[in-house]
Amino acid sequence: MNKNVQERKYVGIDNDINGGMTDTGKVIRDAWVFEIIPETETCEGWLSTAIQELWDKTSKEWEKYGFLISNLPEDKKQRFQRIQSAAIKRAKAEGWDPEKDIENDSP
């Protein structure tokens, strides 16, 4: 890497756009579900390489369950539901509109 180019740092899930409803936010929430990082870890200040490593670890965990919530053990399934419900509630309170994401995905 060029020494003059600084690697970007993540703002943290609490400071992310759309109330954290981003790809990086999803990776962090999934890492909480699988207890790769504690739920108190927002990843603020993490370099993009560390976020990529976290994505790799969470992906390997999801692979064990066929990438399906229904295949998760009950404790992880409950943790997933709790974390996602709280994230959706928080994001909506910050103005996130899931319908806009659907509209933006339309051709």
GROMACS .gro file of N, CA and C in nm:
model
  321
    1MET      N    1   0.084  -0.117   0.000
    1MET     CA    2   0.000   0.000   0.000
    1MET      C    3   0.089   0.123   0.000
    2ASN      N    4   0.047   0.223  -0.072
    2ASN     CA    5   0.119   0.350  -0.075
    2ASN      C    6   0.114   0.414   0.063
    3LYS      N    7   0.228   0.451   0.115
    3LYS     CA    8   0.235   0.508   0.250
    3LYS      C    9   0.163   0.642   0.259
    4ASN      N   10   0.145   0.709   0.145
    4ASN     CA   11   0.077   0.838   0.145
    4ASN      C   12  -0.076   0.824   0.145
    5VAL      N   13  -0.124   0.706   0.117
    5VAL     CA   14  -0.269   0.682   0.115
    5VAL      C   15  -0.308   0.618   0.247
    6GLN      N   16  -0.392   0.687   0.321
    6GLN     CA   17  -0.436   0.632   0.449
    6GLN      C   18  -0.559   0.545   0.426
    7GLU      N   19  -0.559   0.431   0.493
    7GLU     CA   20  -0.674   0.343   0.485
    7GLU      C   21  -0.790   0.409   0.561
    8ARG      N   22  -0.908   0.394   0.506
    8ARG     CA   23  -1.026   0.455   0.567
    8ARG      C   24  -1.064   0.385   0.695
    9LYS      N   25  -1.113   0.465   0.789
    9LYS     CA   26  -1.160   0.411   0.917
    9LYS      C   27  -1.312   0.415   0.919
   10TYR      N   28  -1.370   0.312   0.975
   10TYR     CA   29  -1.516   0.302   0.985
   10TYR      C   30  -1.565   0.394   1.096
   11VAL      N   31  -1.679   0.457   1.074
   11VAL     CA   32  -1.735   0.553   1.170
   11VAL      C   33  -1.798   0.486   1.292
   12GLY      N   34  -1.825   0.357   1.282
   12GLY     CA   35  -1.891   0.285   1.391
   12GLY      C   36  -2.039   0.267   1.360
   13ILE      N   37  -2.093   0.156   1.402
   13ILE     CA   38  -2.233   0.124   1.369
   13ILE      C   39  -2.329   0.229   1.426
   14ASP      N   40  -2.295   0.288   1.539
   14ASP     CA   41  -2.382   0.390   1.600
   14ASP      C   42  -2.381   0.521   1.522
   15ASN      N   43  -2.279   0.543   1.440
   15ASN     CA   44  -2.266   0.666   1.362
   15ASN      C   45  -2.287   0.644   1.213
   16ASP      N   46  -2.317   0.521   1.175
   16ASP     CA   47  -2.331   0.486   1.034
   16ASP      C   48  -2.460   0.546   0.977
   17ILE      N   49  -2.463   0.561   0.847
   17ILE     CA   50  -2.583   0.614   0.781
   17ILE      C   51  -2.698   0.514   0.796
   18ASN      N   52  -2.818   0.564   0.778
   18ASN     CA   53  -2.939   0.481   0.784
   18ASN      C   54  -2.950   0.404   0.915
   19GLY      N   55  -2.902   0.463   1.022
   19GLY     CA   56  -2.913   0.397   1.152
   19GLY      C   57  -2.838   0.266   1.159
   20GLY      N   58  -2.735   0.252   1.077
   20GLY     CA   59  -2.656   0.129   1.077
   20GLY      C   60  -2.711   0.022   0.985
   21MET      N   61  -2.811   0.055   0.905
   21MET     CA   62  -2.867  -0.042   0.811
   21MET      C   63  -2.788  -0.038   0.681
   22THR      N   64  -2.665  -0.079   0.692
   22THR     CA   65  -2.572  -0.084   0.580
   22THR      C   66  -2.510  -0.223   0.575
   23ASP      N   67  -2.436  -0.252   0.471
   23ASP     CA   68  -2.370  -0.382   0.463
   23ASP      C   69  -2.274  -0.402   0.580
   24THR      N   70  -2.200  -0.298   0.614
   24THR     CA   71  -2.107  -0.308   0.727
   24THR      C   72  -2.183  -0.326   0.857
   25GLY      N   73  -2.292  -0.254   0.873
   25GLY     CA   74  -2.375  -0.270   0.993
   25GLY      C   75  -2.427  -0.411   1.007
   26LYS      N   76  -2.467  -0.472   0.895
   26LYS     CA   77  -2.517  -0.610   0.899
   26LYS      C   78  -2.406  -0.705   0.944
   27VAL      N   79  -2.287  -0.685   0.892
   27VAL     CA   80  -2.174  -0.770   0.930
   27VAL      C   81  -2.150  -0.759   1.081
   28ILE      N   82  -2.154  -0.639   1.133
   28ILE     CA   83  -2.131  -0.619   1.276
   28ILE      C   84  -2.240  -0.687   1.358
   29ARG      N   85  -2.366  -0.668   1.318
   29ARG     CA   86  -2.476  -0.734   1.392
   29ARG      C   87  -2.462  -0.886   1.386
   30ASP      N   88  -2.425  -0.939   1.270
   30ASP     CA   89  -2.405  -1.084   1.259
   30ASP      C   90  -2.289  -1.130   1.347
   31ALA      N   91  -2.185  -1.049   1.355
   31ALA     CA   92  -2.071  -1.083   1.442
   31ALA      C   93  -2.115  -1.085   1.588
   32TRP      N   94  -2.208  -0.997   1.625
   32TRP     CA   95  -2.265  -1.001   1.760
   32TRP      C   96  -2.342  -1.131   1.782
   33VAL      N   97  -2.421  -1.169   1.682
   33VAL     CA   98  -2.501  -1.292   1.693
   33VAL      C   99  -2.410  -1.412   1.718
   34PHE      N  100  -2.302  -1.421   1.644
   34PHE     CA  101  -2.211  -1.535   1.656
   34PHE      C  102  -2.106  -1.515   1.766
   35GLU      N  103  -2.117  -1.405   1.838
   35GLU     CA  104  -2.027  -1.374   1.949
   35GLU      C  105  -1.880  -1.369   1.906
   36ILE      N  106  -1.859  -1.322   1.785
   36ILE     CA  107  -1.723  -1.300   1.736
   36ILE      C  108  -1.666  -1.175   1.803
   37ILE      N  109  -1.753  -1.078   1.822
   37ILE     CA  110  -1.721  -0.957   1.896
   37ILE      C  111  -1.834  -0.933   1.996
   38PRO      N  112  -1.807  -0.865   2.106
   38PRO     CA  113  -1.915  -0.837   2.202
   38PRO      C  114  -2.013  -0.734   2.145
   39GLU      N  115  -2.136  -0.738   2.194
   39GLU     CA  116  -2.238  -0.645   2.145
   39GLU      C  117  -2.206  -0.500   2.177
   40THR      N  118  -2.113  -0.478   2.264
   40THR     CA  119  -2.071  -0.341   2.296
   40THR      C  120  -1.971  -0.286   2.194
   41GLU      N  121  -1.918  -0.372   2.108
   41GLU     CA  122  -1.819  -0.330   2.008
   41GLU      C  123  -1.889  -0.268   1.888
   42THR      N  124  -1.865  -0.140   1.864
   42THR     CA  125  -1.927  -0.070   1.750
   42THR      C  126  -1.837  -0.068   1.627
   43CYS      N  127  -1.714  -0.108   1.644
   43CYS     CA  128  -1.612  -0.110   1.538
   43CYS      C  129  -1.572   0.030   1.492
   44GLU      N  130  -1.603   0.130   1.573
   44GLU     CA  131  -1.562   0.267   1.541
   44GLU      C  132  -1.409   0.273   1.535
   45GLY      N  133  -1.360   0.333   1.428
   45GLY     CA  134  -1.216   0.349   1.410
   45GLY      C  135  -1.148   0.229   1.345
   46TRP      N  136  -1.223   0.123   1.318
   46TRP     CA  137  -1.163   0.006   1.255
   46TRP      C  138  -1.126   0.038   1.111
   47LEU      N  139  -1.014  -0.015   1.067
   47LEU     CA  140  -0.973  -0.001   0.928
   47LEU      C  141  -1.054  -0.097   0.841
   48SER      N  142  -1.062  -0.066   0.714
   48SER     CA  143  -1.142  -0.149   0.623
   48SER      C  144  -1.091  -0.293   0.618
   49THR      N  145  -0.962  -0.314   0.638
   49THR     CA  146  -0.910  -0.452   0.639
   49THR      C  147  -0.964  -0.530   0.758
   50ALA      N  148  -0.981  -0.465   0.872
   50ALA     CA  149  -1.036  -0.533   0.990
   50ALA      C  150  -1.184  -0.564   0.969
   51ILE      N  151  -1.256  -0.474   0.903
   51ILE     CA  152  -1.397  -0.499   0.872
   51ILE      C  153  -1.407  -0.617   0.776
   52GLN      N  154  -1.318  -0.625   0.679
   52GLN     CA  155  -1.317  -0.737   0.585
   52GLN      C  156  -1.290  -0.868   0.658
   53GLU      N  157  -1.197  -0.868   0.751
   53GLU     CA  158  -1.169  -0.989   0.829
   53GLU      C  159  -1.291  -1.031   0.910
   54LEU      N  160  -1.362  -0.933   0.966
   54LEU     CA  161  -1.484  -0.962   1.041
   54LEU      C  162  -1.590  -1.022   0.949
   55TRP      N  163  -1.602  -0.966   0.828
   55TRP     CA  164  -1.695  -1.020   0.729
   55TRP      C  165  -1.661  -1.166   0.698
   56ASP      N  166  -1.532  -1.195   0.679
   56ASP     CA  167  -1.489  -1.332   0.650
   56ASP      C  168  -1.527  -1.427   0.763
   57LYS      N  169  -1.506  -1.384   0.886
   57LYS     CA  170  -1.539  -1.469   1.002
   57LYS      C  171  -1.689  -1.492   1.013
   58THR      N  172  -1.769  -1.388   0.992
   58THR     CA  173  -1.914  -1.405   1.003
   58THR      C  174  -1.966  -1.492   0.888
   59SER      N  175  -1.908  -1.475   0.772
   59SER     CA  176  -1.949  -1.556   0.658
   59SER      C  177  -1.922  -1.704   0.683
   60LYS      N  178  -1.808  -1.735   0.743
   60LYS     CA  179  -1.776  -1.874   0.776
   60LYS      C  180  -1.876  -1.931   0.876
   61GLU      N  181  -1.919  -1.848   0.971
   61GLU     CA  182  -2.020  -1.893   1.068
   61GLU      C  183  -2.153  -1.918   0.998
   62TRP      N  184  -2.196  -1.824   0.915
   62TRP     CA  185  -2.323  -1.842   0.843
   62TRP      C  186  -2.319  -1.967   0.755
   63GLU      N  187  -2.204  -1.993   0.696
   63GLU     CA  188  -2.189  -2.110   0.609
   63GLU      C  189  -2.225  -2.239   0.682
   64LYS      N  190  -2.191  -2.247   0.810
   64LYS     CA  191  -2.222  -2.366   0.891
   64LYS      C  192  -2.372  -2.393   0.897
   65TYR      N  193  -2.451  -2.287   0.880
   65TYR     CA  194  -2.596  -2.297   0.893
   65TYR      C  195  -2.667  -2.275   0.759
   66GLY      N  196  -2.592  -2.288   0.651
   66GLY     CA  197  -2.650  -2.273   0.519
   66GLY      C  198  -2.703  -2.133   0.492
   67PHE      N  199  -2.651  -2.036   0.564
   67PHE     CA  200  -2.691  -1.895   0.549
   67PHE      C  201  -2.840  -1.875   0.575
   68LEU      N  202  -2.900  -1.962   0.658
   68LEU     CA  203  -3.042  -1.954   0.689
   68LEU      C  204  -3.065  -1.933   0.838
   69ILE      N  205  -3.144  -1.833   0.871
   69ILE     CA  206  -3.177  -1.807   1.011
   69ILE      C  207  -3.245  -1.929   1.072
   70SER      N  208  -3.329  -1.994   0.995
   70SER     CA  209  -3.404  -2.110   1.046
   70SER      C  210  -3.313  -2.226   1.087
   71ASN      N  211  -3.191  -2.229   1.036
   71ASN     CA  212  -3.096  -2.335   1.072
   71ASN      C  213  -3.012  -2.303   1.194
   72LEU      N  214  -3.024  -2.181   1.244
   72LEU     CA  215  -2.946  -2.144   1.363
   72LEU      C  216  -2.995  -2.219   1.485
   73PRO      N  217  -2.906  -2.252   1.578
   73PRO     CA  218  -2.949  -2.308   1.706
   73PRO      C  219  -3.040  -2.206   1.776
   74GLU      N  220  -3.127  -2.253   1.861
   74GLU     CA  221  -3.228  -2.167   1.922
   74GLU      C  222  -3.168  -2.044   1.990
   75ASP      N  223  -3.057  -2.061   2.062
   75ASP     CA  224  -2.999  -1.945   2.131
   75ASP      C  225  -2.951  -1.838   2.034
   76LYS      N  226  -2.890  -1.881   1.924
   76LYS     CA  227  -2.843  -1.785   1.823
   76LYS      C  228  -2.961  -1.724   1.747
   77LYS      N  229  -3.063  -1.803   1.723
   77LYS     CA  230  -3.182  -1.753   1.656
   77LYS      C  231  -3.248  -1.643   1.740
   78GLN      N  232  -3.259  -1.667   1.869
   78GLN     CA  233  -3.318  -1.567   1.958
   78GLN      C  234  -3.231  -1.442   1.965
   79ARG      N  235  -3.100  -1.461   1.971
   79ARG     CA  236  -3.008  -1.347   1.974
   79ARG      C  237  -3.022  -1.266   1.844
   80PHE      N  238  -3.029  -1.338   1.730
   80PHE     CA  239  -3.045  -1.272   1.601
   80PHE      C  240  -3.172  -1.186   1.599
   81GLN      N  241  -3.282  -1.246   1.643
   81GLN     CA  242  -3.411  -1.173   1.643
   81GLN      C  243  -3.404  -1.051   1.733
   82ARG      N  244  -3.345  -1.065   1.850
   82ARG     CA  245  -3.335  -0.954   1.944
   82ARG      C  246  -3.250  -0.841   1.887
   83ILE      N  247  -3.134  -0.877   1.832
   83ILE     CA  248  -3.043  -0.777   1.776
   83ILE      C  249  -3.106  -0.707   1.655
   84GLN      N  250  -3.167  -0.784   1.566
   84GLN     CA  251  -3.229  -0.726   1.447
   84GLN      C  252  -3.347  -0.636   1.483
   85SER      N  253  -3.430  -0.681   1.575
   85SER     CA  254  -3.546  -0.601   1.616
   85SER      C  255  -3.502  -0.467   1.673
   86ALA      N  256  -3.401  -0.470   1.759
   86ALA     CA  257  -3.350  -0.346   1.818
   86ALA      C  258  -3.288  -0.256   1.711
   87ALA      N  259  -3.218  -0.316   1.615
   87ALA     CA  260  -3.154  -0.238   1.509
   87ALA      C  261  -3.258  -0.172   1.419
   88ILE      N  262  -3.362  -0.244   1.386
   88ILE     CA  263  -3.468  -0.189   1.302
   88ILE      C  264  -3.539  -0.075   1.374
   89LYS      N  265  -3.570  -0.096   1.501
   89LYS     CA  266  -3.637   0.007   1.579
   89LYS      C  267  -3.552   0.134   1.586
   90ARG      N  268  -3.424   0.117   1.614
   90ARG     CA  269  -3.332   0.231   1.623
   90ARG      C  270  -3.320   0.303   1.489
   91ALA      N  271  -3.304   0.226   1.382
   91ALA     CA  272  -3.286   0.285   1.249
   91ALA      C  273  -3.411   0.362   1.206
   92LYS      N  274  -3.527   0.307   1.232
   92LYS     CA  275  -3.651   0.378   1.197
   92LYS      C  276  -3.663   0.507   1.277
   93ALA      N  277  -3.624   0.503   1.404
   93ALA     CA  278  -3.628   0.624   1.488
   93ALA      C  279  -3.534   0.731   1.435
   94GLU      N  280  -3.428   0.689   1.364
   94GLU     CA  281  -3.332   0.783   1.306
   94GLU      C  282  -3.369   0.822   1.163
   95GLY      N  283  -3.486   0.776   1.116
   95GLY     CA  284  -3.533   0.816   0.985
   95GLY      C  285  -3.513   0.717   0.873
   96TRP      N  286  -3.461   0.599   0.902
   96TRP     CA  287  -3.442   0.498   0.798
   96TRP      C  288  -3.578   0.450   0.750
   97ASP      N  289  -3.593   0.440   0.619
   97ASP     CA  290  -3.717   0.392   0.558
   97ASP      C  291  -3.685   0.271   0.471
   98PRO      N  292  -3.720   0.151   0.517
   98PRO     CA  293  -3.686   0.031   0.439
   98PRO      C  294  -3.751   0.029   0.301
   99GLU      N  295  -3.864   0.096   0.285
   99GLU     CA  296  -3.930   0.102   0.155
   99GLU      C  297  -3.843   0.174   0.052
  100LYS      N  298  -3.768   0.273   0.095
  100LYS     CA  299  -3.678   0.344   0.003
  100LYS      C  300  -3.569   0.252  -0.049
  101ASP      N  301  -3.521   0.162   0.037
  101ASP     CA  302  -3.419   0.066  -0.008
  101ASP      C  303  -3.475  -0.024  -0.116
  102ILE      N  304  -3.600  -0.064  -0.102
  102ILE     CA  305  -3.664  -0.150  -0.202
  102ILE      C  306  -3.682  -0.073  -0.332
  103GLU      N  307  -3.728   0.052  -0.321
  103GLU     CA  308  -3.746   0.136  -0.440
  103GLU      C  309  -3.613   0.157  -0.512
  104ASN      N  310  -3.506   0.178  -0.437
  104ASN     CA  311  -3.374   0.202  -0.496
  104ASN      C  312  -3.318   0.079  -0.564
  105ASP      N  313  -3.364  -0.040  -0.523
  105ASP     CA  314  -3.317  -0.164  -0.583
  105ASP      C  315  -3.392  -0.199  -0.712
  106SER      N  316  -3.503  -0.131  -0.737
  106SER     CA  317  -3.584  -0.160  -0.855
  106SER      C  318  -3.513  -0.112  -0.980
  107PRO      N  319  -3.527  -0.190  -1.090
  107PRO     CA  320  -3.462  -0.149  -1.217
  107PRO      C  321  -3.527  -0.026  -1.277
   0.00000   0.00000   0.00000
